[in-house]
PDB file of C-alpha atoms in Angstrom:
ATOM      1  CA  ASP A 188       8.845  26.176 -14.843  1.00 49.00           C
ATOM      2  CA  THR A 189       8.233  24.862 -11.432  1.00 57.00           C
ATOM      3  CA  GLU A 190       4.799  25.175 -10.145  1.00 86.00           C
ATOM      4  CA  VAL A 191       6.147  25.273  -6.589  1.00 96.00           C
ATOM      5  CA  THR A 192       8.422  28.094  -5.403  1.00 97.00           C
ATOM      6  CA  GLN A 193      10.542  27.626  -2.285  1.00 98.00           C
ATOM      7  CA  THR A 194      12.379  30.610  -0.648  1.00 98.00           C
ATOM      8  CA  PRO A 195      14.920  31.014   0.359  1.00 98.00           C
ATOM      9  CA  LYS A 196      17.102  28.581  -1.788  1.00 97.00           C
ATOM     10  CA  HIS A 197      19.939  28.710   0.711  1.00 98.00           C
ATOM     11  CA  LEU A 198      19.836  29.458   4.489  1.00 98.00           C
ATOM     12  CA  VAL A 199      22.332  29.458   7.207  1.00 97.00           C
ATOM     13  CA  MET A 200      21.354  29.929  10.715  1.00 96.00           C
ATOM     14  CA  GLY A 201      22.593  29.662  14.169  1.00 95.00           C
ATOM     15  CA  MET A 202      21.264  27.278  16.972  1.00 94.00           C
ATOM     16  CA  THR A 203      19.422  30.127  18.645  1.00 92.00           C
ATOM     17  CA  ASN A 204      18.035  31.951  15.649  1.00 93.00           C
ATOM     18  CA  LYS A 205      14.392  31.683  14.534  1.00 96.00           C
ATOM     19  CA  LYS A 206      13.815  31.532  10.771  1.00 97.00           C
ATOM     20  CA  SER A 207      11.038  30.440   8.321  1.00 98.00           C
ATOM     21  CA  LEU A 208      10.990  28.527   5.083  1.00 98.00           C
ATOM     22  CA  LYS A 209       8.242  29.416   2.534  1.00 98.00           C
ATOM     23  CA  CYS A 210       6.504  27.481  -0.037  1.00 98.00           C
ATOM     24  CA  GLU A 211       4.271  28.990  -2.607  1.00 98.00           C
ATOM     25  CA  GLN A 212       1.818  27.616  -5.337  1.00 97.00           C
ATOM     26  CA  HIS A 213      -0.741  28.893  -7.638  1.00 92.00           C
ATOM     27  CA  MET A 214      -2.126  25.724  -9.016  1.00 92.00           C
ATOM     28  CA  GLY A 215      -5.138  25.429  -6.528  1.00 91.00           C
ATOM     29  CA  HIS A 216      -3.823  22.133  -5.282  1.00 92.00           C
ATOM     30  CA  ARG A 217      -5.217  21.443  -1.778  1.00 91.00           C
ATOM     31  CA  ALA A 218      -2.507  19.001  -0.417  1.00 93.00           C
ATOM     32  CA  MET A 219       0.744  20.368   0.614  1.00 95.00           C
ATOM     33  CA  TYR A 220       3.816  18.522   2.030  1.00 96.00           C
ATOM     34  CA  TRP A 221       7.120  19.142   3.666  1.00 98.00           C
ATOM     35  CA  TYR A 222       9.922  16.645   3.401  1.00 98.00           C
ATOM     36  CA  LYS A 223      13.426  16.683   4.739  1.00 98.00           C
ATOM     37  CA  GLN A 224      16.363  15.204   2.969  1.00 98.00           C
ATOM     38  CA  LYS A 225      19.695  14.373   4.455  1.00 97.00           C
ATOM     39  CA  ALA A 226      22.731  14.015   2.093  1.00 94.00           C
ATOM     40  CA  LYS A 227      22.703  10.821   0.164  1.00 93.00           C
ATOM     41  CA  LYS A 228      19.369   9.820   1.634  1.00 96.00           C
ATOM     42  CA  PRO A 229      15.855   9.707   0.136  1.00 96.00           C
ATOM     43  CA  PRO A 230      13.333  12.383   1.108  1.00 97.00           C
ATOM     44  CA  GLU A 231      11.496  11.790   4.313  1.00 97.00           C
ATOM     45  CA  LEU A 232       7.945  12.942   4.902  1.00 96.00           C
ATOM     46  CA  MET A 233       7.491  15.535   7.740  1.00 98.00           C
ATOM     47  CA  PHE A 234       3.946  17.000   7.455  1.00 97.00           C
ATOM     48  CA  VAL A 235       0.973  16.938   5.359  1.00 95.00           C
ATOM     49  CA  TYR A 236      -1.627  19.560   5.092  1.00 95.00           C
ATOM     50  CA  SER A 237      -5.098  18.973   3.434  1.00 92.00           C
ATOM     51  CA  TYR A 238      -7.352  21.957   2.851  1.00 93.00           C
ATOM     52  CA  GLU A 239      -5.102  24.127   5.015  1.00 94.00           C
ATOM     53  CA  LYS A 240      -5.404  21.707   7.987  1.00 94.00           C
ATOM     54  CA  LEU A 241      -2.647  19.719   9.372  1.00 95.00           C
ATOM     55  CA  SER A 242      -3.304  16.053   8.529  1.00 93.00           C
ATOM     56  CA  ILE A 243      -0.066  14.198   9.203  1.00 92.00           C
ATOM     57  CA  ASN A 244       2.683  14.878  11.569  1.00 94.00           C
ATOM     58  CA  GLU A 245       5.439  12.346  11.175  1.00 94.00           C
ATOM     59  CA  SER A 246       6.684  12.732  14.820  1.00 94.00           C
ATOM     60  CA  VAL A 247       8.622  15.787  14.012  1.00 96.00           C
ATOM     61  CA  PRO A 248      10.260  17.618  16.954  1.00 96.00           C
ATOM     62  CA  SER A 249       8.461  20.764  17.992  1.00 96.00           C
ATOM     63  CA  ARG A 250      11.417  22.889  16.808  1.00 97.00           C
ATOM     64  CA  PHE A 251       9.817  22.494  13.434  1.00 98.00           C
ATOM     65  CA  SER A 252       6.427  24.227  13.413  1.00 98.00           C
ATOM     66  CA  PRO A 253       4.383  24.158  10.038  1.00 98.00           C
ATOM     67  CA  GLU A 254       1.849  26.595   9.198  1.00 98.00           C
ATOM     68  CA  CYS A 255      -0.541  27.005   6.157  1.00 97.00           C
ATOM     69  CA  PRO A 256      -2.233  30.441   6.280  1.00 96.00           C
ATOM     70  CA  ASN A 257      -4.095  30.036   2.986  1.00 95.00           C
ATOM     71  CA  SER A 258      -4.353  27.746   0.121  1.00 93.00           C
ATOM     72  CA  SER A 259      -1.375  29.030  -1.725  1.00 96.00           C
ATOM     73  CA  LEU A 260       1.320  29.272   1.070  1.00 97.00           C
ATOM     74  CA  LEU A 261       3.044  26.775   3.209  1.00 98.00           C
ATOM     75  CA  ASN A 262       5.542  27.989   5.835  1.00 98.00           C
ATOM     76  CA  LEU A 263       7.913  26.000   7.975  1.00 98.00           C
ATOM     77  CA  HIS A 264       8.964  27.844  11.160  1.00 98.00           C
ATOM     78  CA  LEU A 265      12.375  26.899  12.650  1.00 97.00           C
ATOM     79  CA  HIS A 266      13.647  27.645  16.115  1.00 96.00           C
ATOM     80  CA  ALA A 267      16.373  26.241  18.221  1.00 95.00           C
ATOM     81  CA  LEU A 268      17.663  23.879  15.549  1.00 96.00           C
ATOM     82  CA  GLN A 269      20.576  21.599  15.915  1.00 96.00           C
ATOM     83  CA  PRO A 270      23.409  20.970  13.382  1.00 97.00           C
ATOM     84  CA  GLU A 271      21.869  17.542  12.581  1.00 97.00           C
ATOM     85  CA  ASP A 272      18.787  19.326  11.263  1.00 98.00           C
ATOM     86  CA  SER A 273      21.026  20.658   8.374  1.00 98.00           C
ATOM     87  CA  ALA A 274      19.399  19.234   5.167  1.00 98.00           C
ATOM     88  CA  LEU A 275      17.435  19.958   1.955  1.00 98.00           C
ATOM     89  CA  TYR A 276      13.757  20.830   2.916  1.00 98.00           C
ATOM     90  CA  LEU A 277      11.365  20.076   0.071  1.00 98.00           C
ATOM     91  CA  CYS A 278       7.895  21.372  -0.386  1.00 98.00           C
ATOM     92  CA  ALA A 279       5.340  19.398  -2.566  1.00 97.00           C
ATOM     93  CA  ILE A 280       1.750  19.797  -3.697  1.00 95.00           C
ATOM     94  CA  SER A 281      -0.870  17.527  -5.109  1.00 93.00           C
ATOM     95  CA  PRO A 282      -4.563  18.125  -6.125  1.00 89.00           C
ATOM     96  CA  GLY A 283      -5.948  16.425  -2.999  1.00 79.00           C
ATOM     97  CA  THR A 284      -4.937  13.900  -0.460  1.00 74.00           C
ATOM     98  CA  GLN A 285      -7.651  11.151  -0.933  1.00 78.00           C
ATOM     99  CA  THR A 286      -6.647  10.016  -4.421  1.00 84.00           C
ATOM    100  CA  LEU A 287      -3.750   7.608  -5.532  1.00 85.00           C
ATOM    101  CA  ASN A 288      -4.011   8.664  -9.086  1.00 88.00           C
ATOM    102  CA  THR A 289      -2.686  12.243  -9.280  1.00 88.00           C
ATOM    103  CA  GLU A 290       1.187  13.228  -9.424  1.00 90.00           C
ATOM    104  CA  ALA A 291       2.662  15.409  -6.804  1.00 93.00           C
ATOM    105  CA  PHE A 292       4.958  18.292  -7.851  1.00 95.00           C
ATOM    106  CA  PHE A 293       8.080  19.395  -5.839  1.00 97.00           C
ATOM    107  CA  GLY A 294       9.827  22.615  -5.276  1.00 97.00           C
ATOM    108  CA  GLN A 295      13.540  22.857  -5.697  1.00 97.00           C
ATOM    109  CA  GLY A 296      13.973  23.073  -2.063  1.00 97.00           C
ATOM    110  CA  THR A 297      15.749  24.974   0.590  1.00 98.00           C
ATOM    111  CA  ARG A 298      19.357  24.100   1.671  1.00 98.00           C
ATOM    112  CA  LEU A 299      19.517  24.602   5.332  1.00 98.00           C
ATOM    113  CA  THR A 300      22.761  24.721   7.297  1.00 98.00           C
ATOM    114  CA  VAL A 301      22.621  25.065  11.116  1.00 97.00           C
ATOM    115  CA  VAL A 302      25.848  26.321  12.677  1.00 96.00           C
TER     116      VAL A 302
ATOM    117  CA  ASP B 837       7.983   2.226   4.964  1.00 63.00           C
ATOM    118  CA  ALA B 838       8.579   2.077   1.321  1.00 67.00           C
ATOM    119  CA  LYS B 839       6.965  -1.048  -0.392  1.00 89.00           C
ATOM    120  CA  THR B 840       9.518  -1.209  -3.253  1.00 96.00           C
ATOM    121  CA  THR B 841      13.045  -2.788  -3.870  1.00 96.00           C
ATOM    122  CA  GLN B 842      15.376  -1.354  -6.438  1.00 98.00           C
ATOM    123  CA  PRO B 843      19.050  -1.971  -7.224  1.00 98.00           C
ATOM    124  CA  PRO B 844      21.229   0.686  -5.609  1.00 98.00           C
ATOM    125  CA  SER B 845      22.894   1.732  -8.880  1.00 98.00           C
ATOM    126  CA  MET B 846      23.120   1.063 -12.432  1.00 98.00           C
ATOM    127  CA  ASP B 847      25.165   2.152 -15.443  1.00 98.00           C
ATOM    128  CA  CYS B 848      23.868   2.909 -19.068  1.00 97.00           C
ATOM    129  CA  ALA B 849      25.684   3.881 -22.174  1.00 97.00           C
ATOM    130  CA  GLU B 850      24.700   7.303 -23.744  1.00 97.00           C
ATOM    131  CA  GLY B 851      22.098   6.647 -26.541  1.00 97.00           C
ATOM    132  CA  ARG B 852      21.155   3.170 -25.343  1.00 97.00           C
ATOM    133  CA  ALA B 853      17.873   2.424 -23.548  1.00 98.00           C
ATOM    134  CA  ALA B 854      17.948   2.492 -19.688  1.00 98.00           C
ATOM    135  CA  ASN B 855      15.914  -0.188 -18.101  1.00 98.00           C
ATOM    136  CA  LEU B 856      15.356   0.351 -14.391  1.00 98.00           C
ATOM    137  CA  PRO B 857      13.687  -2.540 -12.345  1.00 98.00           C
ATOM    138  CA  CYS B 858      11.481  -2.254  -9.265  1.00 98.00           C
ATOM    139  CA  ASN B 859       9.926  -4.992  -7.244  1.00 97.00           C
ATOM    140  CA  HIS B 860       6.751  -4.364  -5.298  1.00 96.00           C
ATOM    141  CA  SER B 861       5.421  -7.703  -4.416  1.00 94.00           C
ATOM    142  CA  THR B 862       3.016  -6.527  -1.702  1.00 92.00           C
ATOM    143  CA  ILE B 863       1.260  -3.955  -3.912  1.00 93.00           C
ATOM    144  CA  SER B 864      -2.613  -3.871  -3.457  1.00 89.00           C
ATOM    145  CA  GLY B 865      -5.099  -3.740  -6.191  1.00 84.00           C
ATOM    146  CA  ASN B 866      -5.933  -0.008  -6.094  1.00 87.00           C
ATOM    147  CA  GLU B 867      -2.240   1.262  -5.506  1.00 92.00           C
ATOM    148  CA  TYR B 868      -0.334   3.007  -8.204  1.00 94.00           C
ATOM    149  CA  VAL B 869       3.249   2.865  -9.140  1.00 96.00           C
ATOM    150  CA  TYR B 870       5.064   6.009  -9.364  1.00 97.00           C
ATOM    151  CA  TRP B 871       8.414   7.032 -10.770  1.00 98.00           C
ATOM    152  CA  TYR B 872      10.241  10.041  -9.763  1.00 98.00           C
ATOM    153  CA  ARG B 873      13.880  11.135 -10.327  1.00 98.00           C
ATOM    154  CA  GLN B 874      16.162  13.426  -8.568  1.00 98.00           C
ATOM    155  CA  ILE B 875      19.079  15.144 -10.281  1.00 96.00           C
ATOM    156  CA  HIS B 876      21.877  16.281  -7.709  1.00 89.00           C
ATOM    157  CA  SER B 877      20.442  18.762  -5.146  1.00 83.00           C
ATOM    158  CA  GLN B 878      17.305  19.532  -7.025  1.00 94.00           C
ATOM    159  CA  GLY B 879      13.675  18.575  -6.100  1.00 96.00           C
ATOM    160  CA  PRO B 880      12.249  15.238  -7.226  1.00 97.00           C
ATOM    161  CA  GLN B 881      10.875  15.414 -10.755  1.00 97.00           C
ATOM    162  CA  TYR B 882       7.709  13.415 -11.781  1.00 96.00           C
ATOM    163  CA  ILE B 883       8.335  10.923 -14.447  1.00 97.00           C
ATOM    164  CA  ILE B 884       5.330   8.700 -14.975  1.00 97.00           C
ATOM    165  CA  HIS B 885       2.756   6.513 -12.974  1.00 96.00           C
ATOM    166  CA  GLY B 886       0.526   3.611 -13.838  1.00 96.00           C
ATOM    167  CA  LEU B 887      -1.867   1.109 -12.158  1.00 94.00           C
ATOM    168  CA  LYS B 888      -1.713  -2.171 -14.393  1.00 93.00           C
ATOM    169  CA  ASN B 889      -1.527  -1.141 -18.015  1.00 89.00           C
ATOM    170  CA  ASN B 890       1.746  -0.049 -19.622  1.00 95.00           C
ATOM    171  CA  GLU B 891       2.128   3.676 -19.874  1.00 97.00           C
ATOM    172  CA  THR B 892       4.272   5.959 -22.110  1.00 97.00           C
ATOM    173  CA  ASN B 893       4.805   9.697 -22.227  1.00 96.00           C
ATOM    174  CA  GLU B 894       7.440  11.998 -23.620  1.00 96.00           C
ATOM    175  CA  MET B 895       9.948  11.113 -20.934  1.00 95.00           C
ATOM    176  CA  ALA B 896       9.604   7.340 -20.502  1.00 98.00           C
ATOM    177  CA  SER B 897       7.610   3.990 -20.681  1.00 98.00           C
ATOM    178  CA  LEU B 898       6.528   2.058 -17.771  1.00 98.00           C
ATOM    179  CA  ILE B 899       6.150  -1.628 -18.087  1.00 98.00           C
ATOM    180  CA  ILE B 900       3.965  -3.249 -15.308  1.00 97.00           C
ATOM    181  CA  THR B 901       3.953  -7.149 -15.155  1.00 96.00           C
ATOM    182  CA  GLU B 902       0.605  -8.833 -15.296  1.00 95.00           C
ATOM    183  CA  ASP B 903       0.680  -9.912 -11.634  1.00 94.00           C
ATOM    184  CA  ARG B 904       1.732  -6.240 -10.729  1.00 95.00           C
ATOM    185  CA  LYS B 905       4.558  -7.354  -8.498  1.00 95.00           C
ATOM    186  CA  SER B 906       7.202  -5.645 -10.467  1.00 97.00           C
ATOM    187  CA  SER B 907       7.676  -3.035 -13.013  1.00 97.00           C
ATOM    188  CA  THR B 908      10.324  -1.563 -15.352  1.00 98.00           C
ATOM    189  CA  LEU B 909      10.925   2.213 -16.126  1.00 98.00           C
ATOM    190  CA  ILE B 910      12.438   2.419 -19.672  1.00 98.00           C
ATOM    191  CA  LEU B 911      14.275   5.616 -20.731  1.00 98.00           C
ATOM    192  CA  PRO B 912      14.474   4.921 -24.498  1.00 97.00           C
ATOM    193  CA  HIS B 913      17.763   6.907 -25.422  1.00 96.00           C
ATOM    194  CA  ALA B 914      19.462   7.836 -22.357  1.00 97.00           C
ATOM    195  CA  THR B 915      21.466  11.034 -22.307  1.00 97.00           C
ATOM    196  CA  LEU B 916      24.011  12.450 -19.832  1.00 97.00           C
ATOM    197  CA  ARG B 917      21.272  14.698 -18.442  1.00 96.00           C
ATOM    198  CA  ASP B 918      19.422  11.393 -17.206  1.00 97.00           C
ATOM    199  CA  THR B 919      22.121  10.841 -14.702  1.00 98.00           C
ATOM    200  CA  ALA B 920      20.069  10.944 -11.370  1.00 98.00           C
ATOM    201  CA  VAL B 921      18.636   8.888  -8.574  1.00 98.00           C
ATOM    202  CA  TYR B 922      15.491   7.222  -9.773  1.00 98.00           C
ATOM    203  CA  TYR B 923      12.694   6.379  -7.209  1.00 98.00           C
ATOM    204  CA  CYS B 924       9.988   3.727  -7.597  1.00 98.00           C
ATOM    205  CA  ILE B 925       7.058   4.387  -5.167  1.00 96.00           C
ATOM    206  CA  VAL B 926       3.984   2.594  -4.577  1.00 94.00           C
ATOM    207  CA  ARG B 927       1.629   5.244  -3.476  1.00 91.00           C
ATOM    208  CA  VAL B 928      -0.479   3.881  -0.397  1.00 87.00           C
ATOM    209  CA  ALA B 929      -3.441   5.471   1.475  1.00 86.00           C
ATOM    210  CA  THR B 930      -2.886   5.929   5.025  1.00 84.00           C
ATOM    211  CA  SER B 931      -5.371   5.151   7.792  1.00 83.00           C
ATOM    212  CA  SER B 932      -6.612   8.799   7.627  1.00 80.00           C
ATOM    213  CA  GLY B 933      -7.067   8.639   3.915  1.00 82.00           C
ATOM    214  CA  ASN B 934      -3.976  10.701   2.926  1.00 85.00           C
ATOM    215  CA  THR B 935      -1.786   9.529   0.151  1.00 89.00           C
ATOM    216  CA  PRO B 936       1.617  10.987   0.544  1.00 91.00           C
ATOM    217  CA  LEU B 937       4.634   9.695  -1.438  1.00 93.00           C
ATOM    218  CA  VAL B 938       6.954   7.632   0.562  1.00 93.00           C
ATOM    219  CA  PHE B 939      10.327   7.253  -0.960  1.00 95.00           C
ATOM    220  CA  GLY B 940      12.566   4.226  -0.649  1.00 94.00           C
ATOM    221  CA  LYS B 941      16.381   4.348  -1.495  1.00 95.00           C
ATOM    222  CA  GLY B 942      16.036   4.443  -5.196  1.00 97.00           C
ATOM    223  CA  THR B 943      18.526   3.518  -7.985  1.00 98.00           C
ATOM    224  CA  ARG B 944      21.382   5.807  -8.892  1.00 98.00           C
ATOM    225  CA  LEU B 945      21.648   5.830 -12.699  1.00 98.00           C
ATOM    226  CA  SER B 946      24.909   6.963 -14.352  1.00 98.00           C
ATOM    227  CA  VAL B 947      24.815   7.522 -17.953  1.00 98.00           C
ATOM    228  CA  ILE B 948      28.293   7.059 -19.509  1.00 97.00           C
ATOM    229  CA  ALA B 949      29.461   8.723 -22.682  1.00 94.00           C
TER     230      ALA B 949
END
């Protein structure tokens, strides 16, 4: 069983649509991450949240807007995306952001297609 | 940027041990080596991590050289289900103290019947 639940599993959206990706965890981990993975490429870090506060933004375009409303939930709001934003979006969690000695757990991702 | 170098691909016969190498010559004293794998279109799966001692769990063994400049992940009896991309990651603290996982290109392991 995965400790990280991402919904929806698949999403097709038009370039003028607004949609949101959701990531939920009940492990009490205080670090939450968004990654983007293009086909045949490794995952790329987008955002890091620590204790519900945005800690790292890897120069992600503003059409991606993250939100962490509570310690169990992480959202990624999408608006005015481009076809090149089509990718697998992965959420990950780890106990904290200040330690190097704890594993991170990943969700199964949301496969996004922008048409 | 990733601090690791891995071969792009490897083959392994089913039932044999798979030995996946990783170079991390610039690793610092407090940085851990992590291994994850990703089966097609799924999320990355944690395998094992270590600092300087060899580690073993139910999935794999991690052998780290004494100078810590390289390591090897060993899958003792590879099966077809072990076919995946394997990522070796050196976990580094950023200037703000965060410790995200930064992925390199990984090794695509194909287990052959």
